[in-house]
Coordinates of N, CA, C and O in Angstrom, one line a residue:
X1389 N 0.7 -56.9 71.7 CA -0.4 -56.2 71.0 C -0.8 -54.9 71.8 O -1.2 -53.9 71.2
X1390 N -0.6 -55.1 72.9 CA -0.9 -53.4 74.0 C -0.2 -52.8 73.3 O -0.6 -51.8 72.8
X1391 N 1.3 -53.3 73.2 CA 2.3 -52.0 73.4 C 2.0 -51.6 71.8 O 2.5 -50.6 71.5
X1392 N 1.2 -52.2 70.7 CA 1.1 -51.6 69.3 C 0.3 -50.6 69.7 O 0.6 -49.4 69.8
X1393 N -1.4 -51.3 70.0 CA -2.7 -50.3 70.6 C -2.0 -48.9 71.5 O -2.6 -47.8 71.5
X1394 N -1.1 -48.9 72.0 CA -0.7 -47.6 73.1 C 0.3 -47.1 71.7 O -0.6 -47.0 71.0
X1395 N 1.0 -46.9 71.3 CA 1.8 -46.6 70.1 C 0.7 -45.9 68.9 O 0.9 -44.7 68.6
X1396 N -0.2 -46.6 68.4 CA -2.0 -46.1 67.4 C -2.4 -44.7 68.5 O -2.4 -43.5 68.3
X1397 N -2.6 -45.2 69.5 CA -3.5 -44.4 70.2 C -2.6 -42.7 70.3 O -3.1 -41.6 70.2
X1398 N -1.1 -43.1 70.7 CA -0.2 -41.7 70.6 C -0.4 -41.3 68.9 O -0.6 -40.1 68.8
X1399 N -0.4 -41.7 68.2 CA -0.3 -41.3 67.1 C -1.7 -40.5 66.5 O -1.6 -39.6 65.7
X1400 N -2.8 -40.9 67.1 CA -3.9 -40.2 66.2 C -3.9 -39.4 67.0 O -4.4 -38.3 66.5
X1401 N -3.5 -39.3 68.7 CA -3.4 -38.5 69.8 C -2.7 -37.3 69.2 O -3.3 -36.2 69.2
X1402 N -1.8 -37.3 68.8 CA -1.1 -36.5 68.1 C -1.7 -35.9 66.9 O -1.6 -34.7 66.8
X1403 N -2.5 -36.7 65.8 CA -3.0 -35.9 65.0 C -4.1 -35.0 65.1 O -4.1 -33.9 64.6
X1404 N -5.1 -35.6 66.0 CA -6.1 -34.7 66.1 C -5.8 -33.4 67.1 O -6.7 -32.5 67.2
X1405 N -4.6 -33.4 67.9 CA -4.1 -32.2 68.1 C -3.8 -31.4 67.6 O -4.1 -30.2 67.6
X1406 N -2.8 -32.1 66.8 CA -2.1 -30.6 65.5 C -3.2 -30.1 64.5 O -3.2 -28.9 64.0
X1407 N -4.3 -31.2 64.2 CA -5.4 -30.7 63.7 C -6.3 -29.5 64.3 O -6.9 -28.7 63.7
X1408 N -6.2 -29.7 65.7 CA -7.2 -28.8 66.3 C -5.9 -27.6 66.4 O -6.4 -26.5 66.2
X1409 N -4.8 -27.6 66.6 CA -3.9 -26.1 66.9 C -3.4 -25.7 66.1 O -2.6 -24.8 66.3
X1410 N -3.7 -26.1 64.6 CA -3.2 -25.7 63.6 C -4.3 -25.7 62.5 O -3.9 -25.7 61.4
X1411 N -5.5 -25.6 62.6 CA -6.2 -25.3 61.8 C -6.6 -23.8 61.5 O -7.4 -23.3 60.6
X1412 N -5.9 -23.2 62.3 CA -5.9 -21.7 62.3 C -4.7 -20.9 61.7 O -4.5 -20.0 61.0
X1413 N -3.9 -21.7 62.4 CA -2.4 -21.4 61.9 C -1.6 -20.4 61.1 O -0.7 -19.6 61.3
X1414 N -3.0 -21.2 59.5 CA -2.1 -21.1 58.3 C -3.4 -19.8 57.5 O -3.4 -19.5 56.3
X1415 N -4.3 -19.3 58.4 CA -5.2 -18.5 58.1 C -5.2 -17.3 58.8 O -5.6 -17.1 60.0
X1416 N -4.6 -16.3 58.0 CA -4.7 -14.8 58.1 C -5.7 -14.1 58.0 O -6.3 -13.9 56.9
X1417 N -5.9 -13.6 59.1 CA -7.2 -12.7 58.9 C -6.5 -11.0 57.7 O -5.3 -10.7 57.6
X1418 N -7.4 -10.5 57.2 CA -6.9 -9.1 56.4 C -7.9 -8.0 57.0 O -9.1 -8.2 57.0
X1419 N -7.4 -7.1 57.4 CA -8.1 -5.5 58.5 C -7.9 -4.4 57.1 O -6.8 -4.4 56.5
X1420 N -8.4 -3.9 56.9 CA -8.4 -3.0 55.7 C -9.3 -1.5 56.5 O -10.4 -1.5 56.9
X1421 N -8.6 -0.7 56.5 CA -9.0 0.6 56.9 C -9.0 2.0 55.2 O -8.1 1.9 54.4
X1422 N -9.8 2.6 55.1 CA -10.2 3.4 54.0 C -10.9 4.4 54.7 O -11.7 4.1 55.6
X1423 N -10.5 5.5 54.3 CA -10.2 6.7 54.7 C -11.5 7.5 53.9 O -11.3 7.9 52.8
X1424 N -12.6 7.6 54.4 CA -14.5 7.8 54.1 C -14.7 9.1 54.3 O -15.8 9.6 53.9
X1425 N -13.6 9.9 55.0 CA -14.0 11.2 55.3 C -14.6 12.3 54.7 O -15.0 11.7 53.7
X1426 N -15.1 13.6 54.5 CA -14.5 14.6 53.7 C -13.8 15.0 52.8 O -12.7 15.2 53.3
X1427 N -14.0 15.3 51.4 CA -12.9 15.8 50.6 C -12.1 16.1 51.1 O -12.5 16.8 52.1
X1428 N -11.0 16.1 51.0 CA -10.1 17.0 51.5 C -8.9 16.7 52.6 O -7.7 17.1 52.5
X1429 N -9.7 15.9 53.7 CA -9.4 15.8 55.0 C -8.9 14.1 55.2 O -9.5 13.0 55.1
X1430 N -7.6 14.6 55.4 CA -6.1 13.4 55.8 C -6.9 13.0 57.5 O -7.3 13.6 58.5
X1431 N -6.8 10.9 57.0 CA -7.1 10.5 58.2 C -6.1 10.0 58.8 O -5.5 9.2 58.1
X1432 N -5.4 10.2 60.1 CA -4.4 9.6 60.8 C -4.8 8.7 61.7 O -5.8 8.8 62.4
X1433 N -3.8 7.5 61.8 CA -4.6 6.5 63.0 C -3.0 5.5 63.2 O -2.2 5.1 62.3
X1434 N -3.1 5.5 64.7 CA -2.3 4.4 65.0 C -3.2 2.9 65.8 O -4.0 2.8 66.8
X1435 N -2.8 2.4 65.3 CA -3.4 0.6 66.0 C -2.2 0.0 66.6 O -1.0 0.0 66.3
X1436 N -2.8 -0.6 67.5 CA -2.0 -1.9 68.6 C -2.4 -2.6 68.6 O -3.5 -2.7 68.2
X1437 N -1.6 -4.1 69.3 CA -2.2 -5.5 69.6 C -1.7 -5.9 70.9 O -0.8 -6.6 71.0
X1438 N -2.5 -5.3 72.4 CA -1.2 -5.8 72.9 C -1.4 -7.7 73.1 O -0.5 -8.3 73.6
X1439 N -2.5 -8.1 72.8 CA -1.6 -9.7 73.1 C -1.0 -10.3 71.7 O -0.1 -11.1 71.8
X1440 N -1.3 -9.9 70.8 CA 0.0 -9.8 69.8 C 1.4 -8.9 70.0 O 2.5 -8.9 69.4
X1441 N 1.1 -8.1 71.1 CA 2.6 -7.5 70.7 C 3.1 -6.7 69.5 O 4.2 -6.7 69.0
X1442 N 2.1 -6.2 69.3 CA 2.2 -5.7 67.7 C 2.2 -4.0 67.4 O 1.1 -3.6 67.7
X1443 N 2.8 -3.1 67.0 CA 2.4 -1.9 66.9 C 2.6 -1.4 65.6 O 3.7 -1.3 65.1
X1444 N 1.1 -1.0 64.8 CA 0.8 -1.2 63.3 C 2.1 0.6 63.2 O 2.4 1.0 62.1
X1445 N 2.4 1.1 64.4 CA 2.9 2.6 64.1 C 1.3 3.3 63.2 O 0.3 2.7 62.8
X1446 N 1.9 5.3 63.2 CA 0.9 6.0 62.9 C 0.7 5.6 61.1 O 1.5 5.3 60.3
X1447 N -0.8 5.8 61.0 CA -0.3 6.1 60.0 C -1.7 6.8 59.3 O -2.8 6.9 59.8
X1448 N -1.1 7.4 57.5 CA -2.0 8.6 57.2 C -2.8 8.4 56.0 O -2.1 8.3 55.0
X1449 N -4.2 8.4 55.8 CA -4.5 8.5 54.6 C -5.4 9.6 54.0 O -6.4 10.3 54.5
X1450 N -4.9 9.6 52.8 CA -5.8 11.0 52.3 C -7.2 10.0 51.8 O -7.2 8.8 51.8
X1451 N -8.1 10.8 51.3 CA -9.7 10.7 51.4 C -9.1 9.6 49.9 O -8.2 9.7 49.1
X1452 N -10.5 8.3 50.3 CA -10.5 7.7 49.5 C -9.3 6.4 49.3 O -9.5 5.4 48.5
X1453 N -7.9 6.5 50.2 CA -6.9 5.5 50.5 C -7.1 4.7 51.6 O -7.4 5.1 52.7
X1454 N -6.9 3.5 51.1 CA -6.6 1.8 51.9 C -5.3 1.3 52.0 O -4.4 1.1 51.2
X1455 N -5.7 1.3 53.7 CA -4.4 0.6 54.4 C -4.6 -0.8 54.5 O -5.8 -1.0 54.8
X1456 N -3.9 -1.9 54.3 CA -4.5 -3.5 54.8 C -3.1 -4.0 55.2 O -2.0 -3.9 54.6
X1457 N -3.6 -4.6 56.5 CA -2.7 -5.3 57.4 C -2.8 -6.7 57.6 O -4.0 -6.7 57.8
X1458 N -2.4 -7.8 57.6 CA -3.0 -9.2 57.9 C -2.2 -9.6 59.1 O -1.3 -9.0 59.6
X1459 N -2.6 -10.5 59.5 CA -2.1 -11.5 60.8 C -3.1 -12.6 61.0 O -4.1 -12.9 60.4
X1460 N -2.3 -13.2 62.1 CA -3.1 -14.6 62.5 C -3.8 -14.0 64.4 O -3.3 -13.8 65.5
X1461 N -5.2 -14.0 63.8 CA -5.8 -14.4 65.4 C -5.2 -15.4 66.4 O -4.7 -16.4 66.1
X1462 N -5.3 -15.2 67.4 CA -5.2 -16.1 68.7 C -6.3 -17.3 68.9 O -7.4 -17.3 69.5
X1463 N -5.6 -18.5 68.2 CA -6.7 -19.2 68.3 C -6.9 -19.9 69.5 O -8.0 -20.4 69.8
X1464 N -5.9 -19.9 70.5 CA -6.2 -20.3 71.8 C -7.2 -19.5 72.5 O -8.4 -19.8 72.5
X1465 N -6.6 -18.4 73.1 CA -7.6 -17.7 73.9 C -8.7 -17.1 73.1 O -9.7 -17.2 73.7
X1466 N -8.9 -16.6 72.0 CA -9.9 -15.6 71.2 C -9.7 -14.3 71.7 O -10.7 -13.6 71.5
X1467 N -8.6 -13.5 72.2 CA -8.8 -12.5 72.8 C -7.7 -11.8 71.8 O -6.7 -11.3 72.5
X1468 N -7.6 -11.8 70.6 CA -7.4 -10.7 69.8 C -7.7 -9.6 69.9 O -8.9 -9.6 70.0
X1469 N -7.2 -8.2 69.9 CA -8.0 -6.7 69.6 C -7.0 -6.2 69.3 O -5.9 -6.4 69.9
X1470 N -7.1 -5.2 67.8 CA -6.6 -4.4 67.5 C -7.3 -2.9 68.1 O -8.4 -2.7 67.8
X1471 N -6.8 -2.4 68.6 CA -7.0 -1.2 69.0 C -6.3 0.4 68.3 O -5.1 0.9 68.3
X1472 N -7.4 0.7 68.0 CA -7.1 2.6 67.4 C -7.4 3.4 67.4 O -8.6 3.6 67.0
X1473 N -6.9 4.2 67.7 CA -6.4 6.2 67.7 C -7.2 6.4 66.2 O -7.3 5.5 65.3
X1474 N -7.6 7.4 66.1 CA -8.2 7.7 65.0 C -8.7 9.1 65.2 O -9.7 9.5 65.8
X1475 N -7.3 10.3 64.3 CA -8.1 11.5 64.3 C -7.4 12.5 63.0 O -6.5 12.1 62.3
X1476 N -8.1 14.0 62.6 CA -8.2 14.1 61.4 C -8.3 16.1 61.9 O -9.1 16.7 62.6
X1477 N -7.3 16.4 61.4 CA -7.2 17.8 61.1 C -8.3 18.7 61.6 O -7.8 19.5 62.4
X1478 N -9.1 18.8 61.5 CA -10.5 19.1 61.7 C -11.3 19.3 63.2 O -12.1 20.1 63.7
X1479 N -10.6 18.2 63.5 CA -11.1 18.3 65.0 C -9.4 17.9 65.6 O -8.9 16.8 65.7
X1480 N -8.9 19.1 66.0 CA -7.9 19.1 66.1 C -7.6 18.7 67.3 O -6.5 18.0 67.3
X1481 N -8.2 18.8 68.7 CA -8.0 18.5 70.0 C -8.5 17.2 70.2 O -8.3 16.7 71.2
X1482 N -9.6 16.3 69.1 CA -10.6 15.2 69.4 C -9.7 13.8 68.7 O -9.3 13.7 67.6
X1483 N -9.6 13.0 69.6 CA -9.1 11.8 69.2 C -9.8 10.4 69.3 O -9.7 9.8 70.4
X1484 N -10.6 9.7 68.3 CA -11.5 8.4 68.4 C -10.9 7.4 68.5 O -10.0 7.0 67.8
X1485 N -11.4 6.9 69.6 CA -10.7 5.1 69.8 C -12.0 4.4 69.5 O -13.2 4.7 69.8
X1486 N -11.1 3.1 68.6 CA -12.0 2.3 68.2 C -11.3 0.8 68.1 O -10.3 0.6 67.5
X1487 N -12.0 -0.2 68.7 CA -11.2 -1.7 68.4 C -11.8 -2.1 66.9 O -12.8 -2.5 66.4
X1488 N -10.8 -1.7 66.5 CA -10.9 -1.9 64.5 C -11.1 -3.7 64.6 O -11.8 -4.3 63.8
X1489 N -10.3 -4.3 65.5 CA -10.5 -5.8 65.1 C -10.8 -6.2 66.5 O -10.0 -5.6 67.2
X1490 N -11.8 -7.1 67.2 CA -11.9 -7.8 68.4 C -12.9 -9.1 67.8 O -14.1 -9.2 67.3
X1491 N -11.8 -10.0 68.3 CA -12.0 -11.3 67.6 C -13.5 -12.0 68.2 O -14.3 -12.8 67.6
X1492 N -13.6 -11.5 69.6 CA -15.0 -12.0 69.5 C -16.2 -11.5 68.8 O -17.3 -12.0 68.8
X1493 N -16.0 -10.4 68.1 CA -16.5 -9.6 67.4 C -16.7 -9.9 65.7 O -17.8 -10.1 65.2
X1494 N -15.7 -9.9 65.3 CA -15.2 -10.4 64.4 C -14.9 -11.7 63.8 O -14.9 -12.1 62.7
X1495 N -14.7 -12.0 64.6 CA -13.9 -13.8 63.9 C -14.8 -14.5 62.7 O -14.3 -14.9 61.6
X1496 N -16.2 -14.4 63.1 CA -17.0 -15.5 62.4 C -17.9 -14.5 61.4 O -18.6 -14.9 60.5
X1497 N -17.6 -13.4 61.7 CA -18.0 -12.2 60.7 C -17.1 -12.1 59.0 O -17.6 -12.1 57.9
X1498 N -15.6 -11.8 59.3 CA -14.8 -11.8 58.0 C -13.2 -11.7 58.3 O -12.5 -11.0 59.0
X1499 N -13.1 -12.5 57.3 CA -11.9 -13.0 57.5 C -10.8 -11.8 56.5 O -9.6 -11.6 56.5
X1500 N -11.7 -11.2 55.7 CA -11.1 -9.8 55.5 C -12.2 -8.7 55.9 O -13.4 -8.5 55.6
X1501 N -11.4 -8.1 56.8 CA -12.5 -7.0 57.3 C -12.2 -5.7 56.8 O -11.1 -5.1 57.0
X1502 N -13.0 -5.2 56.1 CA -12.6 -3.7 55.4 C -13.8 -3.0 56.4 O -15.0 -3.3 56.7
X1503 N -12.8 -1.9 56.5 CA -13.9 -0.9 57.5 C -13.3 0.6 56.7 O -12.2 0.9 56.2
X1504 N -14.7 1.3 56.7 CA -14.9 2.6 56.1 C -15.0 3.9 57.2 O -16.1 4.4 57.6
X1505 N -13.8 4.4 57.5 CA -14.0 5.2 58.5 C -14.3 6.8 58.1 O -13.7 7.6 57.5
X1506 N -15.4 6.9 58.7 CA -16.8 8.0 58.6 C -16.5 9.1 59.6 O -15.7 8.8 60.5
X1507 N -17.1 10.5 59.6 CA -17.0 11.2 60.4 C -17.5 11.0 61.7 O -17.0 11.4 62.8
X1508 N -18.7 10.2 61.7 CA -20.1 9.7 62.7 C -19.3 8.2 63.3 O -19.8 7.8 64.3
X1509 N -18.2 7.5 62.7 CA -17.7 5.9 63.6 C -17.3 5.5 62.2 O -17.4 6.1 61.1
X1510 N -16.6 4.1 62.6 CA -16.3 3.1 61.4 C -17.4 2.3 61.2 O -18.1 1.9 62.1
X1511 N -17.6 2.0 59.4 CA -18.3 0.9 59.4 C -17.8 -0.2 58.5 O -17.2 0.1 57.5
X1512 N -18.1 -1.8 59.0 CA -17.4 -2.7 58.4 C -18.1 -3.2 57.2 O -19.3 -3.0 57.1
X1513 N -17.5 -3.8 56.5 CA -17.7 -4.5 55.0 C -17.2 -6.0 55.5 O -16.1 -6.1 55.8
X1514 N -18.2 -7.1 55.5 CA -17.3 -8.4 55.6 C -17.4 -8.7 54.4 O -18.3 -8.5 53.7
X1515 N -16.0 -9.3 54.1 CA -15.3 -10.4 53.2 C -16.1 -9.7 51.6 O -16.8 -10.2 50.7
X1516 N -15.5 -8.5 51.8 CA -16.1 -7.3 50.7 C -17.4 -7.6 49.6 O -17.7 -7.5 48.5
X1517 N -18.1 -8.3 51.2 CA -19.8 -7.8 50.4 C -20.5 -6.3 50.7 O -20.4 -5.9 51.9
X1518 N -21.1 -5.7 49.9 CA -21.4 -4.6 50.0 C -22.5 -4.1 51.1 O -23.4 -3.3 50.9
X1519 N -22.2 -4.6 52.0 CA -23.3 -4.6 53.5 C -22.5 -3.6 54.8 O -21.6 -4.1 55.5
X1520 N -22.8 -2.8 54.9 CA -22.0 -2.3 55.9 C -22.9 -2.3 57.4 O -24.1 -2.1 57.6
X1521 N -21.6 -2.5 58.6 CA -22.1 -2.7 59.6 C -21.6 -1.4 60.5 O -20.5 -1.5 61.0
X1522 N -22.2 -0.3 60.7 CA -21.8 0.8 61.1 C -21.6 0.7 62.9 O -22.3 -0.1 63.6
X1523 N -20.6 1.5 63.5 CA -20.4 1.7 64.8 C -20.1 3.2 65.4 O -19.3 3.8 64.6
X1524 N -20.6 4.0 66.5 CA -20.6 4.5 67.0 C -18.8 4.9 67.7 O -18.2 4.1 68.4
X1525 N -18.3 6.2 67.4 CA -17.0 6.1 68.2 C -17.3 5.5 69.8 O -18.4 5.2 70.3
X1526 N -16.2 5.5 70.4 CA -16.4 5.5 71.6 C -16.5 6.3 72.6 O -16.7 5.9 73.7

């Protein structure tokens, strides 16, 4: 009868693990960048991840165009950040860094984050309700 009870016990041992390290797994967060500027004026931005390991490369949008990227947060640690370069014809020598995604920031906010990047910072849209949460460059 032990050796059944120790046999039950690995098994739910096991489930409620894969429950807890996989409840994240199978859920992609979505980062949506839109380009808020001035008529006229092309926004350029490159993003990284480094504990993803990830490099989104540069990239360009004219006024009015959406970029969206997805992935899966770190559900171990919570220390996600997408980090980005952000600069625009205009201010030709001036380049804005901004953590477009930091999961402590983010996580419980929206699982699609669209952010509206402004001459003044980015500001976010969770889970595209019409609320924006504005931020100051760095």
């Amino acid at each position: 009868m032990a050796s059944t009870d120790h046999k039950y016990f690995h098994f739910i041992a096991i489930i409620v693990f894969l429950s807890i390290t996989t409840s994240d797994a199978f859920d992609k967060t979505r980062l949506g960048i839109t380009n808020s500027l001035d008529p006229g004026v092309n926004l350029k931005f490159h993003c990284k991840s480094a504990d993803k390991g990830e490099d989104l490369g540069e990239q360009t949008l004219e006024v009015g165009r959406y970029y969206e990227y997805s992935f899966h947060p770190n559900s171990w640690y919570k220390k996600t950040i997408y980090s980005c370069e952000f600069k625009w014809p205009e201010k030709v020598n001036v380049v804005h860094s901004f953590d477009i995604y930091d999961q402590n920031r983010d996580e419980n906010k929206c699982k699609l984050c669209q952010w509206s990047v402004k001459n003044d910072g980015p500001c976010r849209k969770s889970n595209g309700i019409d609320f924006e949460v504005c931020f100051k460059w760095k």
